[in-house]
PDB file of C-alpha atoms in Angstrom:
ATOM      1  CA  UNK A   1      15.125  10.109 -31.723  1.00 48.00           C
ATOM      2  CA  UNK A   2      15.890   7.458 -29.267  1.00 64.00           C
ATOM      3  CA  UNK A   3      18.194   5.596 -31.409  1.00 79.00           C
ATOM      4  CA  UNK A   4      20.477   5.016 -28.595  1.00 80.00           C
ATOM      5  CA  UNK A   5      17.658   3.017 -26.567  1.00 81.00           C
ATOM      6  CA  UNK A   6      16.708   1.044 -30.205  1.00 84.00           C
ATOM      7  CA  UNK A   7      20.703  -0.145 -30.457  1.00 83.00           C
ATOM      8  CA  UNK A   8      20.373  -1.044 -26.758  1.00 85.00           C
ATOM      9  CA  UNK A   9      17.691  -3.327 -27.117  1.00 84.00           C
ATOM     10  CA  UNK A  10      18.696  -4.912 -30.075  1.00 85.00           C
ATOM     11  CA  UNK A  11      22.553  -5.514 -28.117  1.00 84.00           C
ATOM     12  CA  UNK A  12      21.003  -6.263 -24.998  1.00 85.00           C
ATOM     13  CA  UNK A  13      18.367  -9.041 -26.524  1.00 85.00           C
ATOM     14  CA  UNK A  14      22.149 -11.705 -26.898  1.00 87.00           C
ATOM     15  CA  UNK A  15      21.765 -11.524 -23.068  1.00 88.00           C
ATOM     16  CA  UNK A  16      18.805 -12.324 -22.467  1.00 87.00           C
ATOM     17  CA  UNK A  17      19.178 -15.991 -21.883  1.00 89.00           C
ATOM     18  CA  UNK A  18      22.014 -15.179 -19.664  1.00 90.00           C
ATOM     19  CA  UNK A  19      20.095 -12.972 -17.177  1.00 89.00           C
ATOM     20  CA  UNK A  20      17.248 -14.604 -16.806  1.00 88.00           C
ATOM     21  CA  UNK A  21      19.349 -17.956 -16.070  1.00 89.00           C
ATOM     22  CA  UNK A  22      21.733 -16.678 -14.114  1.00 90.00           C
ATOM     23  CA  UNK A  23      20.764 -13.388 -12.700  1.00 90.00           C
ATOM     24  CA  UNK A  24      16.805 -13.688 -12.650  1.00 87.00           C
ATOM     25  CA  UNK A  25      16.608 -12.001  -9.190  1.00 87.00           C
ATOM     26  CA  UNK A  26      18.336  -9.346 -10.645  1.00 89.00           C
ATOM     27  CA  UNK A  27      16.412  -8.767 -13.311  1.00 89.00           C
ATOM     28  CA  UNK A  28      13.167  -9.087 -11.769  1.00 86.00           C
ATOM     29  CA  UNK A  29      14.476  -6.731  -8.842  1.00 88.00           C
ATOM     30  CA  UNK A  30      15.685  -3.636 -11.622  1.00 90.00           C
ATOM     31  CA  UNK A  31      12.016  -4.362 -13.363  1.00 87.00           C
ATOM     32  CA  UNK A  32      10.505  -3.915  -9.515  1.00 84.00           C
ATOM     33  CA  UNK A  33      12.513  -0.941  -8.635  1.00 90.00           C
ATOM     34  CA  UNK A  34      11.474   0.690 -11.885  1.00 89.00           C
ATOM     35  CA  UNK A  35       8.110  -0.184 -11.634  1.00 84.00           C
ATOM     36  CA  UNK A  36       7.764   1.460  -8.269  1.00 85.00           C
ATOM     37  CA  UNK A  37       9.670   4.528  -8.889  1.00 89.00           C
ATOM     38  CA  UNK A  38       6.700   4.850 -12.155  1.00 87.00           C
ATOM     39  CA  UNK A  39       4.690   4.830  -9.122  1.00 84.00           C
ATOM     40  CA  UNK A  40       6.273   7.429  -7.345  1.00 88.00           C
ATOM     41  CA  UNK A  41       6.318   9.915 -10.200  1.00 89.00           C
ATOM     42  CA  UNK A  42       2.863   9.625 -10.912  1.00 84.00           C
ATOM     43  CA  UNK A  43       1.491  10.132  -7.127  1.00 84.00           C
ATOM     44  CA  UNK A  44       4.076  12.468  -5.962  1.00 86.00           C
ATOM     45  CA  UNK A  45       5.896  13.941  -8.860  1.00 89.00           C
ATOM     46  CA  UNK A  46       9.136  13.618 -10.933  1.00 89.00           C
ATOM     47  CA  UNK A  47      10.886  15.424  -8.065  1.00 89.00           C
ATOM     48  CA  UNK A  48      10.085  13.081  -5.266  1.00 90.00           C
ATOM     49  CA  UNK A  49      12.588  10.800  -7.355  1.00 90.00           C
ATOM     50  CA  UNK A  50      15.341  12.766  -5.947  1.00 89.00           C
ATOM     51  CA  UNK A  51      13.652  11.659  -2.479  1.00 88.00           C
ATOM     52  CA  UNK A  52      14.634   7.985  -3.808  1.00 90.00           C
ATOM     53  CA  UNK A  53      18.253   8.732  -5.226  1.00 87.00           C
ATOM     54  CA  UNK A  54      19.270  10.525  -2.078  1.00 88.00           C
ATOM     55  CA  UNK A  55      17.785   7.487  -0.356  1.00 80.00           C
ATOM     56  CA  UNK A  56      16.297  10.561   2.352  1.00 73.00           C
ATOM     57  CA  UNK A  57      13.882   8.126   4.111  1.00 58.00           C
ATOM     58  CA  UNK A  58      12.921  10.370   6.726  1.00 53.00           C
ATOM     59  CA  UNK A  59      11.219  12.433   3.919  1.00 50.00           C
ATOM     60  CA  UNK A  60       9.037   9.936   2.995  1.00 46.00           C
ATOM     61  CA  UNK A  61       6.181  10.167   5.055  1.00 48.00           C
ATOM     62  CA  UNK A  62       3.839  12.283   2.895  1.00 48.00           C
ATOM     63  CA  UNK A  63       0.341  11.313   1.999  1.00 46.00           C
ATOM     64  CA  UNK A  64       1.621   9.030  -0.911  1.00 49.00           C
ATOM     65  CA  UNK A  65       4.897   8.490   1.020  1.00 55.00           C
ATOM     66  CA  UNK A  66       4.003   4.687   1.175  1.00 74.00           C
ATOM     67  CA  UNK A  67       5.507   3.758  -2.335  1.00 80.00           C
ATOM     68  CA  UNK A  68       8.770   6.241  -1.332  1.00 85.00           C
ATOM     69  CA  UNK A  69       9.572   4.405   1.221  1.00 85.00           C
ATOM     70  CA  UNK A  70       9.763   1.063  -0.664  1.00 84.00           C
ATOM     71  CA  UNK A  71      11.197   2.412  -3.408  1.00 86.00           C
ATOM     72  CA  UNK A  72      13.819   4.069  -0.401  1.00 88.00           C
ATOM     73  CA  UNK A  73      14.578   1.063   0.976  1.00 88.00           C
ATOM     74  CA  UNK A  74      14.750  -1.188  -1.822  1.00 87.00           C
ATOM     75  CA  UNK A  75      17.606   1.782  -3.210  1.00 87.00           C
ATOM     76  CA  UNK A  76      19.414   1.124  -0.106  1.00 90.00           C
ATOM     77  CA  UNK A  77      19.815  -2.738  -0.806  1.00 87.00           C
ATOM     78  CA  UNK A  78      22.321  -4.477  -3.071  1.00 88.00           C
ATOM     79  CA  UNK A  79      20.767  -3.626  -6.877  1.00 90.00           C
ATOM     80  CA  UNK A  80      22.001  -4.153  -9.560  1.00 89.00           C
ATOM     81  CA  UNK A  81      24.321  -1.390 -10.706  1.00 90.00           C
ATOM     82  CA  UNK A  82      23.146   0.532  -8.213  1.00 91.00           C
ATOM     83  CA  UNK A  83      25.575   3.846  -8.632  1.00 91.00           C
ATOM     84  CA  UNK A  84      24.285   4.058 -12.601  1.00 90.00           C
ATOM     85  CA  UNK A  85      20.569   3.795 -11.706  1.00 91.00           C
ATOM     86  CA  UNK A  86      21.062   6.589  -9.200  1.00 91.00           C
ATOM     87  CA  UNK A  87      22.636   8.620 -11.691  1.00 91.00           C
ATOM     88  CA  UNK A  88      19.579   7.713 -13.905  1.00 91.00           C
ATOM     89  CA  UNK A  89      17.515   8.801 -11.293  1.00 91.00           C
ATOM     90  CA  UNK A  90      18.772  12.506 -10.886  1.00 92.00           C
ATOM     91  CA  UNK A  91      18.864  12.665 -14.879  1.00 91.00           C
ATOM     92  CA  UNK A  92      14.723  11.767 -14.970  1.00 90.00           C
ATOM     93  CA  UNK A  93      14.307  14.415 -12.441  1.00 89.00           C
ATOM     94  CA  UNK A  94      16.356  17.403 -14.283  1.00 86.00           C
ATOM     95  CA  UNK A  95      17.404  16.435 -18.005  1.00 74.00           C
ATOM     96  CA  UNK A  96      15.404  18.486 -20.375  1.00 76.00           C
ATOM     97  CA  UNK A  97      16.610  16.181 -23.477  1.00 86.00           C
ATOM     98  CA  UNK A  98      16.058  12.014 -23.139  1.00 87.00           C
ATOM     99  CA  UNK A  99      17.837  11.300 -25.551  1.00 87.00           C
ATOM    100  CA  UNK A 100      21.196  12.801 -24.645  1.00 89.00           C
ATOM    101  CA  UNK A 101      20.818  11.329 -21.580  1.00 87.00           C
ATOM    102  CA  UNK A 102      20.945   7.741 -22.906  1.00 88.00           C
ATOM    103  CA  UNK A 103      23.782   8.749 -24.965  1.00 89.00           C
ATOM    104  CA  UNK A 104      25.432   9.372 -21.844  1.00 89.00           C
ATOM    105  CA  UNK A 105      24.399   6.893 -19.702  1.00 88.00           C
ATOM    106  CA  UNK A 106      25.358   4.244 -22.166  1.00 88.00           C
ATOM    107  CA  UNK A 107      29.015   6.009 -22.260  1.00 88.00           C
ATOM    108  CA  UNK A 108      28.955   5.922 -18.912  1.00 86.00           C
ATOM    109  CA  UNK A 109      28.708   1.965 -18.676  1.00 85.00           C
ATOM    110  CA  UNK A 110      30.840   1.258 -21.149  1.00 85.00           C
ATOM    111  CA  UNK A 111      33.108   3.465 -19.254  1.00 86.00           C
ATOM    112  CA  UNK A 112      32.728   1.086 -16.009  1.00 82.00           C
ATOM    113  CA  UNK A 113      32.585  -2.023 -17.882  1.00 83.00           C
ATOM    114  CA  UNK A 114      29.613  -3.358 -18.201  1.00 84.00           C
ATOM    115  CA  UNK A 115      29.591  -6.605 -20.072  1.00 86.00           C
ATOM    116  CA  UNK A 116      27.076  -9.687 -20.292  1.00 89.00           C
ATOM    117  CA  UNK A 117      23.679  -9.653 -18.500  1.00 90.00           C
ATOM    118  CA  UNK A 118      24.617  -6.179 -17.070  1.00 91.00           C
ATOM    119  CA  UNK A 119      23.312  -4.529 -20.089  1.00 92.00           C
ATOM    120  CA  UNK A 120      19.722  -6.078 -19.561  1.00 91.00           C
ATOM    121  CA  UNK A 121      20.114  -4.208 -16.732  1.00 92.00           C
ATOM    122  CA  UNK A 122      20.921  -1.177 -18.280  1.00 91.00           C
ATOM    123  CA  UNK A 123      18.103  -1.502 -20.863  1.00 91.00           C
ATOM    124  CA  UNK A 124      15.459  -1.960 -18.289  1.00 91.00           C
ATOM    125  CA  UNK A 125      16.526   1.208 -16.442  1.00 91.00           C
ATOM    126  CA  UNK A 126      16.454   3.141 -19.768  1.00 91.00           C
ATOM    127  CA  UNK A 127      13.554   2.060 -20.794  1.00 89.00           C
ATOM    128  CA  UNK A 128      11.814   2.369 -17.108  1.00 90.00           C
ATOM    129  CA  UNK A 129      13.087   6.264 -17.182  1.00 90.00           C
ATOM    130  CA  UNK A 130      12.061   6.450 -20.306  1.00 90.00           C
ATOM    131  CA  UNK A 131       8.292   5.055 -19.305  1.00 89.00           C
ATOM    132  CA  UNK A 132       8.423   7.304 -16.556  1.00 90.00           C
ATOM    133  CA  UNK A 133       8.901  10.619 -17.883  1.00 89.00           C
ATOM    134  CA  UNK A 134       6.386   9.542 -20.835  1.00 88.00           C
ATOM    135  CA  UNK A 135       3.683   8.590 -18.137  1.00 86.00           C
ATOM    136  CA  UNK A 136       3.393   5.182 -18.843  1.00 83.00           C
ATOM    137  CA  UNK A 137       1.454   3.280 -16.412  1.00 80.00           C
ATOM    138  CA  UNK A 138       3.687   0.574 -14.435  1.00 74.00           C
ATOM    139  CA  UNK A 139       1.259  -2.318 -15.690  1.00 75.00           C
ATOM    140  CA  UNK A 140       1.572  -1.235 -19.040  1.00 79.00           C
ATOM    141  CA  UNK A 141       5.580  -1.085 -18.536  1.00 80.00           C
ATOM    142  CA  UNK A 142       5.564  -4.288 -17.410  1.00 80.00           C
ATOM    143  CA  UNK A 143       3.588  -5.672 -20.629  1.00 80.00           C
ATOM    144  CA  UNK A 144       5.886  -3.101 -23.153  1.00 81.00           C
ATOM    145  CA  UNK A 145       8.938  -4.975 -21.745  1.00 81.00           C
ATOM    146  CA  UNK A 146       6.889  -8.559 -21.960  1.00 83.00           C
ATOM    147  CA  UNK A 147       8.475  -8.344 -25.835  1.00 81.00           C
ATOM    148  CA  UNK A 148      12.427  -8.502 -24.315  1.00 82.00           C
ATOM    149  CA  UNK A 149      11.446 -11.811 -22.342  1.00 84.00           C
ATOM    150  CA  UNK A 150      12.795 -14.920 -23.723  1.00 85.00           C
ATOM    151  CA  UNK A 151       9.931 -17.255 -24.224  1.00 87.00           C
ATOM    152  CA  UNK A 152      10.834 -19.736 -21.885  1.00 87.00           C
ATOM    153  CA  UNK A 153      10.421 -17.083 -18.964  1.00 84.00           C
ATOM    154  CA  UNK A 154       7.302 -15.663 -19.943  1.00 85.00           C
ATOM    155  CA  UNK A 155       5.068 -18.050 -17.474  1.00 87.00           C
ATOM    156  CA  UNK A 156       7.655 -17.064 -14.809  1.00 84.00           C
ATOM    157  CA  UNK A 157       7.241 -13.635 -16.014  1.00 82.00           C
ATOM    158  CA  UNK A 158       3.436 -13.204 -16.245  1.00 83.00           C
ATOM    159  CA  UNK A 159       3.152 -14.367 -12.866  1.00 82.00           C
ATOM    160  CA  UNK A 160       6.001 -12.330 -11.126  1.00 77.00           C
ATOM    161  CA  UNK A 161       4.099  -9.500 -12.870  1.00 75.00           C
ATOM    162  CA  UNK A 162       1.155 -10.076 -11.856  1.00 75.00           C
ATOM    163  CA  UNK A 163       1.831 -11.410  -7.861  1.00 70.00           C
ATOM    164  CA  UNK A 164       4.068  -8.019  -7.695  1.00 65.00           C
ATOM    165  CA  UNK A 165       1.329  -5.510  -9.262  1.00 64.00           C
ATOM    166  CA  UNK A 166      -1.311  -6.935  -7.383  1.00 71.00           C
ATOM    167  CA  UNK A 167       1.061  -6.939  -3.751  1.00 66.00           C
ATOM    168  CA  UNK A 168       2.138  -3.412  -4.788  1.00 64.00           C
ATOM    169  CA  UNK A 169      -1.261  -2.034  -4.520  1.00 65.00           C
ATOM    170  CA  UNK A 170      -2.442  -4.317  -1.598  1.00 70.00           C
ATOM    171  CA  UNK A 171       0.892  -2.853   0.640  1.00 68.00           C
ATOM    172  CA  UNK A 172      -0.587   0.457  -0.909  1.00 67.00           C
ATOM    173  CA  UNK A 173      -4.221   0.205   0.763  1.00 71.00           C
ATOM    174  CA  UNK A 174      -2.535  -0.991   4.154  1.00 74.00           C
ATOM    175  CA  UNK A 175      -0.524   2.165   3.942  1.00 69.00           C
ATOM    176  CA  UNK A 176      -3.636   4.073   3.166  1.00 73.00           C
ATOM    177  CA  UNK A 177      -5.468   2.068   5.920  1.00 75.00           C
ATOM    178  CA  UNK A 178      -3.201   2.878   8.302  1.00 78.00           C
ATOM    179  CA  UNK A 179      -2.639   6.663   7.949  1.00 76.00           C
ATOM    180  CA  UNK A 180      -6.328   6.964   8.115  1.00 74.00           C
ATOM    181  CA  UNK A 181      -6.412   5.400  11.470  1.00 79.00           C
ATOM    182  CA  UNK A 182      -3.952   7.698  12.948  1.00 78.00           C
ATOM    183  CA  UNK A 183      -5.965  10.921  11.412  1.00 78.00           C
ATOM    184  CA  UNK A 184      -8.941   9.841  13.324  1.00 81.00           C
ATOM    185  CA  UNK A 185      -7.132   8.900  16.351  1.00 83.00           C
ATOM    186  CA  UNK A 186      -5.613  12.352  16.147  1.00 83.00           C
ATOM    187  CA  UNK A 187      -9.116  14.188  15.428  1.00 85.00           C
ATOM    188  CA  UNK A 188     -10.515  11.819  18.139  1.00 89.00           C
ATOM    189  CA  UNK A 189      -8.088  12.829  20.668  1.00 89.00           C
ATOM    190  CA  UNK A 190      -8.028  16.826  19.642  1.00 89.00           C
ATOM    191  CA  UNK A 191     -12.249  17.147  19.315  1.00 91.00           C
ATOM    192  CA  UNK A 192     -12.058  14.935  23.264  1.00 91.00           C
ATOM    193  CA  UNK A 193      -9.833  17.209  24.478  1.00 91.00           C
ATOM    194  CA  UNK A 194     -11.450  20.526  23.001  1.00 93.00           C
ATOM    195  CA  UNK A 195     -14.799  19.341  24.020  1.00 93.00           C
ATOM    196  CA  UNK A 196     -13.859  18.771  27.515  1.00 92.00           C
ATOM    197  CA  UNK A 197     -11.657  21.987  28.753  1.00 92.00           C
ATOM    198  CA  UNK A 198     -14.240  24.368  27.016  1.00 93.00           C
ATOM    199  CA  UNK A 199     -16.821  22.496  28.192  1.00 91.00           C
ATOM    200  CA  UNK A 200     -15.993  22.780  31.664  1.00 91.00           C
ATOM    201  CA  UNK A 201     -14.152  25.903  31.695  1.00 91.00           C
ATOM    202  CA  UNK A 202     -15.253  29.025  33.862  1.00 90.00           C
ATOM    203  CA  UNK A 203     -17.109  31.843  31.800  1.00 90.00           C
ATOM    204  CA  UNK A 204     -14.641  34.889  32.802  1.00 90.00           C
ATOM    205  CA  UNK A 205     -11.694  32.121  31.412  1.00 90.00           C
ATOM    206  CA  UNK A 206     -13.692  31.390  28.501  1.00 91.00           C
ATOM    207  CA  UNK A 207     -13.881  35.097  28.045  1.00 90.00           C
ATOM    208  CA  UNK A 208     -10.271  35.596  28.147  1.00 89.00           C
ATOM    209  CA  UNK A 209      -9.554  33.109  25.470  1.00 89.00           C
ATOM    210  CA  UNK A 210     -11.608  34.486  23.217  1.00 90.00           C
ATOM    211  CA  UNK A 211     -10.584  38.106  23.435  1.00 88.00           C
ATOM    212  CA  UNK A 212      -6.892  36.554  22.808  1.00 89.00           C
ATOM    213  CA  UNK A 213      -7.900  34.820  19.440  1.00 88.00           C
ATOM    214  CA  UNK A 214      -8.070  36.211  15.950  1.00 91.00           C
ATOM    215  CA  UNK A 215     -12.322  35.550  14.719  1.00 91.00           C
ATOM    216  CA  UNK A 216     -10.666  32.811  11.844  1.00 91.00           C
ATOM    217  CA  UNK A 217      -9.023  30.805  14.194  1.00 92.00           C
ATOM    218  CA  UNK A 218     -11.803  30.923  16.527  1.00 92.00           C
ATOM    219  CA  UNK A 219     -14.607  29.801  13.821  1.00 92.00           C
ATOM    220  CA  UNK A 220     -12.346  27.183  13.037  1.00 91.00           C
ATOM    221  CA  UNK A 221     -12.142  25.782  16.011  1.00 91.00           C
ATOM    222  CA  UNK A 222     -15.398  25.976  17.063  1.00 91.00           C
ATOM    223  CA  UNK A 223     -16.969  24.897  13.203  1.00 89.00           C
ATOM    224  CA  UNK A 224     -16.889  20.869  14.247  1.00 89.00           C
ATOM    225  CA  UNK A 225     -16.834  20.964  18.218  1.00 90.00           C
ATOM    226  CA  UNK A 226     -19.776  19.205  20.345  1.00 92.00           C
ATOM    227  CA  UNK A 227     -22.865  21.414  19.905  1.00 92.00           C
ATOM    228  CA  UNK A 228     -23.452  22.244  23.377  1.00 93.00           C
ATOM    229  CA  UNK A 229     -19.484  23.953  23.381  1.00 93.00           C
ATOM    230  CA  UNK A 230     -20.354  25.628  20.408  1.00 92.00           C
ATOM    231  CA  UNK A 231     -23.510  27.076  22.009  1.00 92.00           C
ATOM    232  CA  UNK A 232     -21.483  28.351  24.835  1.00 92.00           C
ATOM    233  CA  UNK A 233     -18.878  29.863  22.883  1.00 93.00           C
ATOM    234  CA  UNK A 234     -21.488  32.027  21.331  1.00 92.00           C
ATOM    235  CA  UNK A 235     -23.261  32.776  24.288  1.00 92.00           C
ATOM    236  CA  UNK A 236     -19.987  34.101  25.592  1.00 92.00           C
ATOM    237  CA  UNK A 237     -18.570  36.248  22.987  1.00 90.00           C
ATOM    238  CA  UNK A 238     -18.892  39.356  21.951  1.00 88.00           C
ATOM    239  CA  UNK A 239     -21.656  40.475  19.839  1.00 89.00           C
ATOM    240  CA  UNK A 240     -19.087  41.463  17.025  1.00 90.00           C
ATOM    241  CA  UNK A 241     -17.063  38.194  17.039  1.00 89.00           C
ATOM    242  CA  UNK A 242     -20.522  36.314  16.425  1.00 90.00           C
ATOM    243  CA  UNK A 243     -21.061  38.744  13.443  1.00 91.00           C
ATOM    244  CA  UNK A 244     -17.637  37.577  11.921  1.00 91.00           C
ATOM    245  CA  UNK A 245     -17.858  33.935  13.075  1.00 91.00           C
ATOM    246  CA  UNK A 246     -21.218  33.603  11.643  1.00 89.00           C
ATOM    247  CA  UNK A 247     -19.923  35.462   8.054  1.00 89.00           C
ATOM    248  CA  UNK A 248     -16.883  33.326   8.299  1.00 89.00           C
ATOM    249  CA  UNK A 249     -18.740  30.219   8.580  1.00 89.00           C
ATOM    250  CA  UNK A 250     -21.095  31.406   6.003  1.00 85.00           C
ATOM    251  CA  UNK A 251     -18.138  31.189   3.424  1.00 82.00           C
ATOM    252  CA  UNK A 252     -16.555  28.094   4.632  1.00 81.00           C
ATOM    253  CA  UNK A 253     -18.458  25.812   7.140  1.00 71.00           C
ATOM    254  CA  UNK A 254     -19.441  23.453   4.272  1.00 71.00           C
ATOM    255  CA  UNK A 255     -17.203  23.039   1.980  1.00 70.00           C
ATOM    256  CA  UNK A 256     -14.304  25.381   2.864  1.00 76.00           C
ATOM    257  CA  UNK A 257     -12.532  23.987   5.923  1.00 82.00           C
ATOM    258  CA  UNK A 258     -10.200  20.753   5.943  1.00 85.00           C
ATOM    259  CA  UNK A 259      -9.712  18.744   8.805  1.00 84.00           C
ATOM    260  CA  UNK A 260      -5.898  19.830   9.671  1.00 84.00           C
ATOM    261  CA  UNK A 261      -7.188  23.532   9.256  1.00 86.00           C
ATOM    262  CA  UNK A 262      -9.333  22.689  12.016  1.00 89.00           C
ATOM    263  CA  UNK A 263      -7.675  20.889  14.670  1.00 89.00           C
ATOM    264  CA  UNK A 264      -4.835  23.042  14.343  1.00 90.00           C
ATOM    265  CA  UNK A 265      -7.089  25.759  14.974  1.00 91.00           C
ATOM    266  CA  UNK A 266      -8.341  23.153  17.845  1.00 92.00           C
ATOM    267  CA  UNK A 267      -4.780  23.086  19.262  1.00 90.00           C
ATOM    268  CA  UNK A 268      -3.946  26.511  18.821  1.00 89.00           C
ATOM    269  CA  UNK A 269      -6.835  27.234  21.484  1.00 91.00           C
ATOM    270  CA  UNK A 270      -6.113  24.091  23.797  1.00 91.00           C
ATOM    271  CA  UNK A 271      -2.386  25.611  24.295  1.00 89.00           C
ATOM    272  CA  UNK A 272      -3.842  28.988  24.685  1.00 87.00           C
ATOM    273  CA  UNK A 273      -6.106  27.515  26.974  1.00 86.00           C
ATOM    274  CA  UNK A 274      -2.961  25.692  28.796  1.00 83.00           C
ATOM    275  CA  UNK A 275      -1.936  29.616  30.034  1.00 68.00           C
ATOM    276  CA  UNK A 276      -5.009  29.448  31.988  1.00 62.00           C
ATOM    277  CA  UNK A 277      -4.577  26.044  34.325  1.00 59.00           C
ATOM    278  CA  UNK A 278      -7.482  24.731  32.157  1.00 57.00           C
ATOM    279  CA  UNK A 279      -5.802  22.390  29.777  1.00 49.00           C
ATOM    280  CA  UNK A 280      -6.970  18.960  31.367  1.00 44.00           C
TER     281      UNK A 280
END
């Protein structure tokens, strides 16, 4: 098991000195890459890999789309054997059997002529895919391949290591930072808006909006508005909606509604609200 990966290593070891004298950039950028695309699997799953090999940016903007669209772009720059560690790519995401697949991988480069440093780089994406679909933890990658670093690069290598790990995760909470602004920018302008046109609206209006709106999307909406817009909701409805709204907020007021549940319900009103001149 593996044996292909073992012979790899042991081949790949003679060229050590080479790559990290020559081609250290390299090196450092295949041990990135396959650090980040660990990262990837274990946020977003092995198939948002395919994401990265199909270098689809514009699908990258999920909830832990922030290491995607590193991992995106740095796909789209000049690595190192770049056509092979796409290929290896798609193979994490589908192959059912590793170890065929670095049979075939390795026939593949021998095929295209790798020589020299190139198969460090082949080893590191190996062993990365290899990592990845064991669910290794990046840091710990990086300290399994510590063993393949000539010791005259370790100091360089401990501290790439740990400047990278530790900018990885700080570009990670700016991501996180930033998406969080927009969602309450977004609730802040949705609950304004809301609050405002049902505040002010006309009762008979009011009246019509409400007979137009299924009782779910209607509790929804109304679960998190400004207290005084709430009260005049249910001052205004029928008695048989407040029955429902009541049960359905019984089940799911305080623990069962997420915030997009509710400011789409939110929107779905304002627009319906839009057919009545009333939506500013």
């Amino acid at each position: 098991m593996g044996q292909a990966l073992e012979t790899l290593k042991r081949e790949a070891a003679a060229y050590a000195k080479e790559a990290f004298e020559g081609h250290r950039e390299q090196i450092f950028a295949a041990l990135q890459f396959m650090c980040l695309c660990s990262f990837v699997a274990r946020e977003s799953g092995l198939l948002a890999l395919d994401e990265v090999a199909e270098m689809r940016e514009e699908e990258s903007q999920g909830e832990d789309g922030g290491n995607i669209a590193l991992a995106v772009s740095m796909a789209k720059g000049d690595m190192p054997l770049k056509e092979l560690l796409l290929h290896i790519l798609r193979k994490i995401v589908d192959a059912s059997d590793w170890d065929e697949v670095e049979e075939e991988i390795l026939a593949q480069a021998k095929i295209g002529g790798c020589s020299g440093y190139e198969w460090y780089v082949v080893m590191i994406y190996l062993s990365g895919g290899k990592s990845i679909l064991a669910g290794v933890e990046p840091e710990r990658f990086f300290l399994m391949f510590r063993v393949m670093v000539p010791e005259k690069w370790l100091e360089d290598y401990d501290r790439y290591c740990r400047i990278w790990t530790e900018k990885t995760q700080a570009e990670k909470r700016t991501w996180k930072e930033e998406r969080a602004k927009e969602s309450f920018g977004k609730e802040t302008s949705v609950k304004g808006a809301f609050n405002k046109v049902f505040g002010e609206m006309g009762t008979e209006k009011l009246r019509y909006v409400m007979r137009e709106l299924d009782y779910k999307t209607l509790a929804a909406g109304t679960a998190f508005c400004e207290e005084a817009v709430r009260k005049r909701f249910l001052e205004t409805m029928s008695e048989r909606q407040r029955e429902l709204i009541a049960e359905e907020w019984g089940y799911k007021r305080d623990d069962g509604y997420h915030l997009e549940d509710i400011l789409e319900a939110m929107d779905r009103m304002l627009i319906l609200a839009g057919l009545t001149g009333e939506s500013s």
